[in-house]
XYZ file of C-alpha atoms in Angstrom:
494
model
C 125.107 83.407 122.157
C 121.353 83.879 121.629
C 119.282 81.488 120.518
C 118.122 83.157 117.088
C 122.166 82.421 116.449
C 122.311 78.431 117.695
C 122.650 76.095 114.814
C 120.077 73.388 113.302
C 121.844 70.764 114.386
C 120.427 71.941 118.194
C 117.548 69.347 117.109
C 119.843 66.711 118.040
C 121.279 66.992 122.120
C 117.526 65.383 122.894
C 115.874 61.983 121.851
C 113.520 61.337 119.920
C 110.249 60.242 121.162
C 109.678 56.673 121.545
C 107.558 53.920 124.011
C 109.532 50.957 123.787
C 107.361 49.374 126.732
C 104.558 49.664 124.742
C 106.327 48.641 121.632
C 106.880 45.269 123.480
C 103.701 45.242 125.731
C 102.268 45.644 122.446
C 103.741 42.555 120.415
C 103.734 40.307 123.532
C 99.625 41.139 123.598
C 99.199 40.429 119.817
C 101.247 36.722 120.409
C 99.197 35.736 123.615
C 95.805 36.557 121.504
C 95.841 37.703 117.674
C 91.956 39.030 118.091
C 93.879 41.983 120.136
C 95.139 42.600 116.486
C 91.559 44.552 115.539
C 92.197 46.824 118.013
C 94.919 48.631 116.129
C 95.005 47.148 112.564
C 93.328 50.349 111.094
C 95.643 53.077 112.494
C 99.443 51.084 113.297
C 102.035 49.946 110.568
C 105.268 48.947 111.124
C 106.823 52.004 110.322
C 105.078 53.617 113.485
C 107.306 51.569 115.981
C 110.495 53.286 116.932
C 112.445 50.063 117.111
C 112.613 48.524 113.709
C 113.274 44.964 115.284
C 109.511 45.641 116.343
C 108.980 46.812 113.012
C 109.306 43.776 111.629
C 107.967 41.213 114.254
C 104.484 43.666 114.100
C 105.029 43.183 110.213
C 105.112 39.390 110.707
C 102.154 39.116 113.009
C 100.003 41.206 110.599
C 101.017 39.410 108.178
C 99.297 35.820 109.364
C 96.359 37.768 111.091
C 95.233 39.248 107.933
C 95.563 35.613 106.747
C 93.520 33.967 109.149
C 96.444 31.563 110.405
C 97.901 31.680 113.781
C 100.542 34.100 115.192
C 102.121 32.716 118.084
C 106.072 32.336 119.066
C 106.405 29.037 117.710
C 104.474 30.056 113.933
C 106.429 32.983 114.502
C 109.678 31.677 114.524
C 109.116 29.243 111.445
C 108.176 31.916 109.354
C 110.878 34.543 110.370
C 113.761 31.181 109.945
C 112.233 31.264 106.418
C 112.835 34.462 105.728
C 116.140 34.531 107.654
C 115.442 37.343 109.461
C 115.054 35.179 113.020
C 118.339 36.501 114.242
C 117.784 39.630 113.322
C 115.206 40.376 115.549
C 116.311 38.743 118.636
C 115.633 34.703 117.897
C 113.186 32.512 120.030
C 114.679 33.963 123.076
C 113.562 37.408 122.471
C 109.915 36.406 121.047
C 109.606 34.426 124.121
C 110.723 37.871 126.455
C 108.004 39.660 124.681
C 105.604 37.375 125.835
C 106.217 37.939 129.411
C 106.426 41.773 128.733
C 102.144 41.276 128.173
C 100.014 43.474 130.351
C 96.853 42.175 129.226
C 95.102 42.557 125.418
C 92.585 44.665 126.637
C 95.159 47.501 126.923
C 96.289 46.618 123.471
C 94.387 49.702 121.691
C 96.076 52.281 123.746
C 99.546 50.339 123.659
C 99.330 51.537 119.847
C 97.898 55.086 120.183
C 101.118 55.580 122.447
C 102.960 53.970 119.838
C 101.393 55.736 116.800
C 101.338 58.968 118.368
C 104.917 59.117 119.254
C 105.881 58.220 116.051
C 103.875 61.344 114.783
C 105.834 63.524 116.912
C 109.225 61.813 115.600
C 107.556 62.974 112.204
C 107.300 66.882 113.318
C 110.716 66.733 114.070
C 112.022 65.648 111.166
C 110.125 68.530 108.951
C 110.697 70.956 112.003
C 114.504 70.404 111.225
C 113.956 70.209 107.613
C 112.381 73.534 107.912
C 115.000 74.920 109.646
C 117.842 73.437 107.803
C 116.253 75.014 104.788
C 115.871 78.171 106.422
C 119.546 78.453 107.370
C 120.799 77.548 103.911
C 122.805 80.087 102.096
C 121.959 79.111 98.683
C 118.316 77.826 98.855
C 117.032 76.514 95.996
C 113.471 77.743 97.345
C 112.344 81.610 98.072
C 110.542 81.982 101.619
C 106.977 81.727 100.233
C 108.319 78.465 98.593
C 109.851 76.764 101.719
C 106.743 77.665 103.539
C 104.068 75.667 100.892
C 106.481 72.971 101.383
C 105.890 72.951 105.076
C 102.548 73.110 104.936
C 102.321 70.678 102.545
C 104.552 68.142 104.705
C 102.372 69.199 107.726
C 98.893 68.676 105.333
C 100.412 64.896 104.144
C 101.013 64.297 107.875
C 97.712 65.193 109.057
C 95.875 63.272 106.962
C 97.796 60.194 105.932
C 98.904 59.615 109.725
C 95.744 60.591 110.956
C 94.824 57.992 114.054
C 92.239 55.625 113.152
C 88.963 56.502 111.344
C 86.262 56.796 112.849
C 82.522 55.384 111.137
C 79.192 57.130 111.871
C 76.307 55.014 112.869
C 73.321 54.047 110.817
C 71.220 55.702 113.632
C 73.715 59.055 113.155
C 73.254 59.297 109.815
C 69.231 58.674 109.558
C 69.474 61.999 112.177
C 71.220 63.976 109.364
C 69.804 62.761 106.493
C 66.013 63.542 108.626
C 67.308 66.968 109.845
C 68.436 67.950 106.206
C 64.750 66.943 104.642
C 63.172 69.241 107.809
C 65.581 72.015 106.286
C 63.894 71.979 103.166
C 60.063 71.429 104.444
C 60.567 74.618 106.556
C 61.751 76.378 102.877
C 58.524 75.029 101.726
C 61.038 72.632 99.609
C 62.828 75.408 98.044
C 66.888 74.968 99.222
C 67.690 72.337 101.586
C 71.222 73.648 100.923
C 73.274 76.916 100.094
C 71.042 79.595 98.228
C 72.796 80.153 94.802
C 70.890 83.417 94.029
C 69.062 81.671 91.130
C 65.572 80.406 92.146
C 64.982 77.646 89.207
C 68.786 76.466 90.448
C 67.499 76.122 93.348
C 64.100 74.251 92.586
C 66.117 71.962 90.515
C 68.922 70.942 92.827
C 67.875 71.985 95.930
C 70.755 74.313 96.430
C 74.633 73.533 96.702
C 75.166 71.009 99.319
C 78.308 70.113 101.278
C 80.960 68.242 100.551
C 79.947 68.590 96.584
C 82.258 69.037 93.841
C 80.360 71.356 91.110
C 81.816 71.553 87.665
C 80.716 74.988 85.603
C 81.301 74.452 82.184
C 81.799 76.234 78.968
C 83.105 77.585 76.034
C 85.159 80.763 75.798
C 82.294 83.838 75.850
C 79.617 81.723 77.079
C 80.050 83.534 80.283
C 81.169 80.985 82.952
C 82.599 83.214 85.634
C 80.047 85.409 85.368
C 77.559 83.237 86.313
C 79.749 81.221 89.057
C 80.224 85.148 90.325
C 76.262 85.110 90.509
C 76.035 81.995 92.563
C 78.753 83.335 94.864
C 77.444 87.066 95.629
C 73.606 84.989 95.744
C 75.541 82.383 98.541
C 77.246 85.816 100.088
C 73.814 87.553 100.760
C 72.346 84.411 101.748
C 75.153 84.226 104.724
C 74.678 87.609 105.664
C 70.723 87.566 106.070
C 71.301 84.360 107.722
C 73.219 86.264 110.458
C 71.036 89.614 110.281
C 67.737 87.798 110.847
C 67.694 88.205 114.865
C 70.751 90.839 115.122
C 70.141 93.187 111.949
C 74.146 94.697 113.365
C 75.216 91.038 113.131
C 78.188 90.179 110.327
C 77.796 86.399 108.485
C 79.150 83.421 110.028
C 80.938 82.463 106.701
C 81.915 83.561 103.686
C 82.466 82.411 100.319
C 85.963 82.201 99.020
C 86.868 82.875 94.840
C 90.371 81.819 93.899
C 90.422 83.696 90.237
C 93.340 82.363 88.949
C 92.666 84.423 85.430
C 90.994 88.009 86.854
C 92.810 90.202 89.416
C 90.587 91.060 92.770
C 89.679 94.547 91.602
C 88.587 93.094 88.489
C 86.292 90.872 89.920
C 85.252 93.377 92.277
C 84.182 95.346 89.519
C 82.201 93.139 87.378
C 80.068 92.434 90.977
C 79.779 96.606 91.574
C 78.893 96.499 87.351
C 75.962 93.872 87.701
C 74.472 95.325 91.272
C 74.428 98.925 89.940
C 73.511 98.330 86.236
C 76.627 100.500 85.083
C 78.488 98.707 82.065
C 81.947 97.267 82.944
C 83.608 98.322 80.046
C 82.392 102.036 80.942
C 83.491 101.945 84.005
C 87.069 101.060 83.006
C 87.118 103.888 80.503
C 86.220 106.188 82.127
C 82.752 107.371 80.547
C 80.100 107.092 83.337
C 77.912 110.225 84.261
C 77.798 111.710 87.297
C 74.467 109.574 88.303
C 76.069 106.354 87.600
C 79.508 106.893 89.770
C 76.748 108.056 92.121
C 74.820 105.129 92.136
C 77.899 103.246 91.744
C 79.628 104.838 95.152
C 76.349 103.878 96.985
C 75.931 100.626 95.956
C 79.095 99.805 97.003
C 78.437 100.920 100.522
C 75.622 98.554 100.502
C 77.630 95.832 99.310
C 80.437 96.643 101.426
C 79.694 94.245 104.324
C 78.857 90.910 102.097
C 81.329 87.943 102.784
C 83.555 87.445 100.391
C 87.380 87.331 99.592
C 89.203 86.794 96.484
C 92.520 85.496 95.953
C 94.063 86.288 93.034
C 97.301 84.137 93.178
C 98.308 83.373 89.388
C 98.347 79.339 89.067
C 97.924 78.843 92.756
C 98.815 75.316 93.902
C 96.383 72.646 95.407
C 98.360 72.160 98.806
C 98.112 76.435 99.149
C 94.598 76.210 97.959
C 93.632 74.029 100.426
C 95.783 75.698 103.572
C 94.029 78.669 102.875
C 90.756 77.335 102.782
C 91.497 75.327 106.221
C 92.559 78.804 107.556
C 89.732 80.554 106.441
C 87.185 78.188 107.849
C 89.324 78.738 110.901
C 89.677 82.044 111.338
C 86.062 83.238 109.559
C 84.268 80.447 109.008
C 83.355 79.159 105.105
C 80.701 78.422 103.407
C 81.372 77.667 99.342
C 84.540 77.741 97.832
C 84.614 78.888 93.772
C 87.710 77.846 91.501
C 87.744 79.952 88.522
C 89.585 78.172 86.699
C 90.769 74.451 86.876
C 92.816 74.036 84.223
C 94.821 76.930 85.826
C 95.592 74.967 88.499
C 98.961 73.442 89.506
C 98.754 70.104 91.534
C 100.545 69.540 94.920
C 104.049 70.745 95.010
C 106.775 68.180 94.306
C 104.376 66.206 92.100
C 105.401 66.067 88.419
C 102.289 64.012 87.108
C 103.755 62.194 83.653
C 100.688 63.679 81.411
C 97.874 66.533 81.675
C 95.105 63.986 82.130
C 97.018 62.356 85.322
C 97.725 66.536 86.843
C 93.738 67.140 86.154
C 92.882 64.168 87.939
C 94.851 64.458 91.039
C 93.863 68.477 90.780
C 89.782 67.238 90.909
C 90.409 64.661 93.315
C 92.232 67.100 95.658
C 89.163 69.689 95.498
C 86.806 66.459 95.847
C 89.075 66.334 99.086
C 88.620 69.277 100.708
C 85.002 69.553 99.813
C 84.962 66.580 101.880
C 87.169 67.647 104.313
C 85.977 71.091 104.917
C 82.150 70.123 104.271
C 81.398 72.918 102.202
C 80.716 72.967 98.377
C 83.282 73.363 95.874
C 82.402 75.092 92.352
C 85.255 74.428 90.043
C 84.969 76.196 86.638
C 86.551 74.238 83.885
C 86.606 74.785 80.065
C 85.909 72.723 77.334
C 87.295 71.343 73.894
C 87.336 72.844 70.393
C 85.219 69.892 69.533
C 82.764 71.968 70.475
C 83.070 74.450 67.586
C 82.834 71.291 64.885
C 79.536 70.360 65.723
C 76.231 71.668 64.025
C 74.828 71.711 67.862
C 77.179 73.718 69.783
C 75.042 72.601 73.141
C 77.793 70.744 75.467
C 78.528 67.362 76.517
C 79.972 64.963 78.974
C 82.599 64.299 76.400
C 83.879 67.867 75.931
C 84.974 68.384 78.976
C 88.914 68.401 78.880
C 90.329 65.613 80.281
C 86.813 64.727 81.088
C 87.824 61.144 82.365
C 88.893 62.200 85.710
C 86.662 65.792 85.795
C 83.330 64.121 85.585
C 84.611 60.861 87.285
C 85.027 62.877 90.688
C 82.300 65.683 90.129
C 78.943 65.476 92.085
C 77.726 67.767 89.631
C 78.824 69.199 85.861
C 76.711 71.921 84.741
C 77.286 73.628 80.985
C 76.372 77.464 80.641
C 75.831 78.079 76.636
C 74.103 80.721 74.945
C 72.382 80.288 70.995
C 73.051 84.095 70.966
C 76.881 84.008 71.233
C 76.889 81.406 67.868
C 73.672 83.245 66.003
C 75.555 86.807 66.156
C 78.523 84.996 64.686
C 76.272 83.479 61.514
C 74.969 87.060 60.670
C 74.155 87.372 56.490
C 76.698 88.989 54.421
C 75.139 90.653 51.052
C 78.154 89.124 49.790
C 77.345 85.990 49.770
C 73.792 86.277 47.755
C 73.337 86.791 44.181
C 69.965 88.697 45.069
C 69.404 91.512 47.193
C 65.787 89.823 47.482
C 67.396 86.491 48.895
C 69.725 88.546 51.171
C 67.497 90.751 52.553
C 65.253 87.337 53.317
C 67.703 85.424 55.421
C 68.747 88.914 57.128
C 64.802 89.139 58.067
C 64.809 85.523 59.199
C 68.214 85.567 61.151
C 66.775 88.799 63.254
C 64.032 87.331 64.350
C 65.859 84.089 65.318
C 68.032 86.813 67.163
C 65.378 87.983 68.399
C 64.220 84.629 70.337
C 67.103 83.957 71.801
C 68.275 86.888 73.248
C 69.326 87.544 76.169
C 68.755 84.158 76.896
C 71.045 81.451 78.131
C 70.755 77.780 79.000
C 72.566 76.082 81.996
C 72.376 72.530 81.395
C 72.902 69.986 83.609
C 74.538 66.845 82.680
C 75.083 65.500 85.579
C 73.967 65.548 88.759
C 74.370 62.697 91.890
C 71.959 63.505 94.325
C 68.873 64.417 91.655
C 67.589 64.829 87.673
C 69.465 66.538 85.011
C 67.606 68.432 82.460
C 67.699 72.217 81.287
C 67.187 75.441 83.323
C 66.417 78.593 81.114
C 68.335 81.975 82.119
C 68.383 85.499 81.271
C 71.695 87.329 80.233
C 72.530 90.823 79.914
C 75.554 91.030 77.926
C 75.929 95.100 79.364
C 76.143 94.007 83.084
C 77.465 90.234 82.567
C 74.257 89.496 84.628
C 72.574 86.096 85.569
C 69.087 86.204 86.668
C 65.906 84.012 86.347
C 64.320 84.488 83.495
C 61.187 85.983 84.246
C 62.876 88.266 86.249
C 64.781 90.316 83.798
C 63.111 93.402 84.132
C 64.027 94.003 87.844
């Protein structure tokens, strides 16, 4: 028969891995001297011991280190009598064999790496057959593309909650980084010290997007959040690419920057960036009605384009486990730079987590892209929108407070930054003759509403609210409505 046809159940004609002799080596270490306990009290629990008798004596001894009292055989066996669980794991008789199993305490540390990492490979085989035993099942409750998020999930939980110990970076190791960041940004003449967003006054004010940041864009419906977060990314995307061109002008970028648009298909998206780089309207494009000199211009600009790192996924109400696999497998495969979220609230958390309300799935959502900012060390931009209380207020301009769920969103974010726009709310409070007894009076507020219209447009504001690392305050932007474009403001006329 081949092997394609041999049953799950195969997993189980070998034994599991285990090191029992270290498993009592081990114990017999931590009872001659409990300071051996350091060396593996941040990476071994008692579930890591294939024996659960061991289980349970480890539990014991941990149990009085972390006390400060004294973990010896004779402690030992009071406290287990008193718990009536001496028998159970072998009485004085055993507790006294595990003394004379002792190699010496200074072996202790790698006693519990063999301990911990055998019990990791126990682990893999229990999803391995999971995985299988799903596979094989007639009626699964999962499709393919489900069983396999499981999986990685399982493997992801694995990874990093049975991780072997941490490990802390030196004072001296972090004065390096911290002095080799601040040389970054003296060589820019103090411009970006971190990832070039495209917008200069952006960059002046927060020194660029740095890693391991959580960045939360902001705003109403209209106000024109992913076009701006698509600014920062195709800004970030050249960046990358003249990074890699300076010394080889053949060279392709290092990284890339990754958009999960959970609301806009990839062509869309595609063609909003192709709209703003060629100055051809969007909404033209779609219909249809561009001359012969735009599709033109709008064929060539897209050859120049062509070779600028990005991807776009598009999955509808993507997950955070598949989120984050695919951003561990693109910073494996190509490398990454930025991730952008557009947007949070589509998000689903982890699979097989039913948070009880919206605020708890939000939080564990931000916290899991705090994660693999962290993780990753890149930046995260996450847009997110905001309340209706918005609307209610006589000064539309956002706050801390109108984020949704904003508890847990600005709790976790390094940075929140609001786009709004005066325009978007003055077009809306346009004079109707209807509603003056006068033409006179009418024609009066008409003349005094256009020329408020006429100061604030094209004009936005991105405000930040918050920021960890540096000031808040106001950054004025231009905004062509025709392109959905982002620039600097005194640069609207290129």
């Amino acid at each position: 028969m081949d092997s394609i046809d041999q049953p799950a159940s195969g997993f189980s004609s070998r034994l599991p891995p285990s090191h029992i002799q270290a498993e009592q080596a081990l114990l017999g270490a931590l009872l001659a001297n409990n300071k051996a306990y350091e060396r593996v009290s941040d990476f071994l629990t008692p579930e890591h011991f294939a024996d659960p008798i061991h289980g349970r004596i480890f539990q014991a001894i941990a149990r009085r280190c972390e006390q400060n009292m004294v973990a010896d055989p004779i402690t030992l066996r009071a406290e287990l009598e008193h718990a009536g669980t001496l028998e159970e794991v072998g009485g004085t008789a055993y507790l006294a064999q595990l003394l004379s199993a002792m190699v010496g305490i200074i072996n202790a540390g790698d006693y519990g790496r063999l301990i911990h990492d055998a019990w990791l490979r126990r682990q893999l085989i229990d999803i391995g057959e999971v995985m299988v035993n799903d596979a094989y099942a007639s009626e699964a409750d999962k499709s393919g593309g489900a069983q396999i998020e499981a999986a990685e999930q399982a493997l992801f939980n694995l990874a990093t909650k049975g991780g072997a110990e941490g490990k802390g970076i030196s004072f001296h190791d972090a004065l390096i980084a911290a002095i080799n960041m601040a040389e970054k940004a003296f060589r820019n003449q103090g411009a970006v010290s971190g990832l070039d967003t495209g917008l200069r006054d952006l960059n002046k004010r927060t020194g660029g997007l740095h890693k391991s940041d959580l960045v939360i864009l902001a705003g109403r419906p209209g106000m024109g959040k992913t076009a701006l977060a698509t600014k920062i990314a195709f800004g970030a995307a050249k960046a990358m690419l003249a990074n890699a061109r300076a010394e080889n002008p053949n060279a392709m970028a290092r990284e890339c920057v990754a958009i999960f648009s959970l609301e806009m298909s990839a062509d869309q998206l595609a063609t909003r960036l192709l709209a703003e780089e060629a100055r051809v309207s969007g909404d033209k494009i779609r219909r249809g009605e561009i001359s012969t000199r735009d599709f033109d211009t709008f064929v060539r600009v897209s050859r120049e384009i062509a070779d600028i790192p990005l991807v776009i996924d598009d999955t509808p109400a993507i997950t955070l486990s598949a989120l984050r696999t695919r951003c561990r497998r693109l910073q494996r495969t190509q490398g990454l730079g930025l991730v952008i979220v557009d947007y949070l609230q589509l998000m689903r958390p982890a699979l097989g987590t039913r948070p009880e309300s919206r605020v708890l799935e939000i939080s564990q959502i931000t916290q899991g892209l705090k994660a693999i900012a962290k993780e990753l060390a890149v930046p995260v931009i996450a847009l997110s929108q905001l309340s209706r209380s918005v609307e209610s207020r006589d000064d539309k301009r956002p706050q801390l407070s109108d984020l949704r769920e904003s508890g847990s969103i600005e709790q976790d974010a390094d940075m929140v930054m609001f786009v709004y726009r005066d325009e978007y709310y003055l077009a809306q409070r346009e004079p109707k003759v209807t509603s003056f007894e006068r033409d006179d009076k009418f024609q009066e507020a008409h003349e005094k509403w256009k020329a408020d219209m006429q100061t604030v447009y094209q004009k936005a504001e991105l405000i930040i609210a918050k920021q960890r690392h540096g000031p808040t305050g106001k950054i004025d932007l231009f905004f062509e409505g025709e392109f959905t474009r982002f620039a600097d403001l005194d640069t609207f006329h290129d």
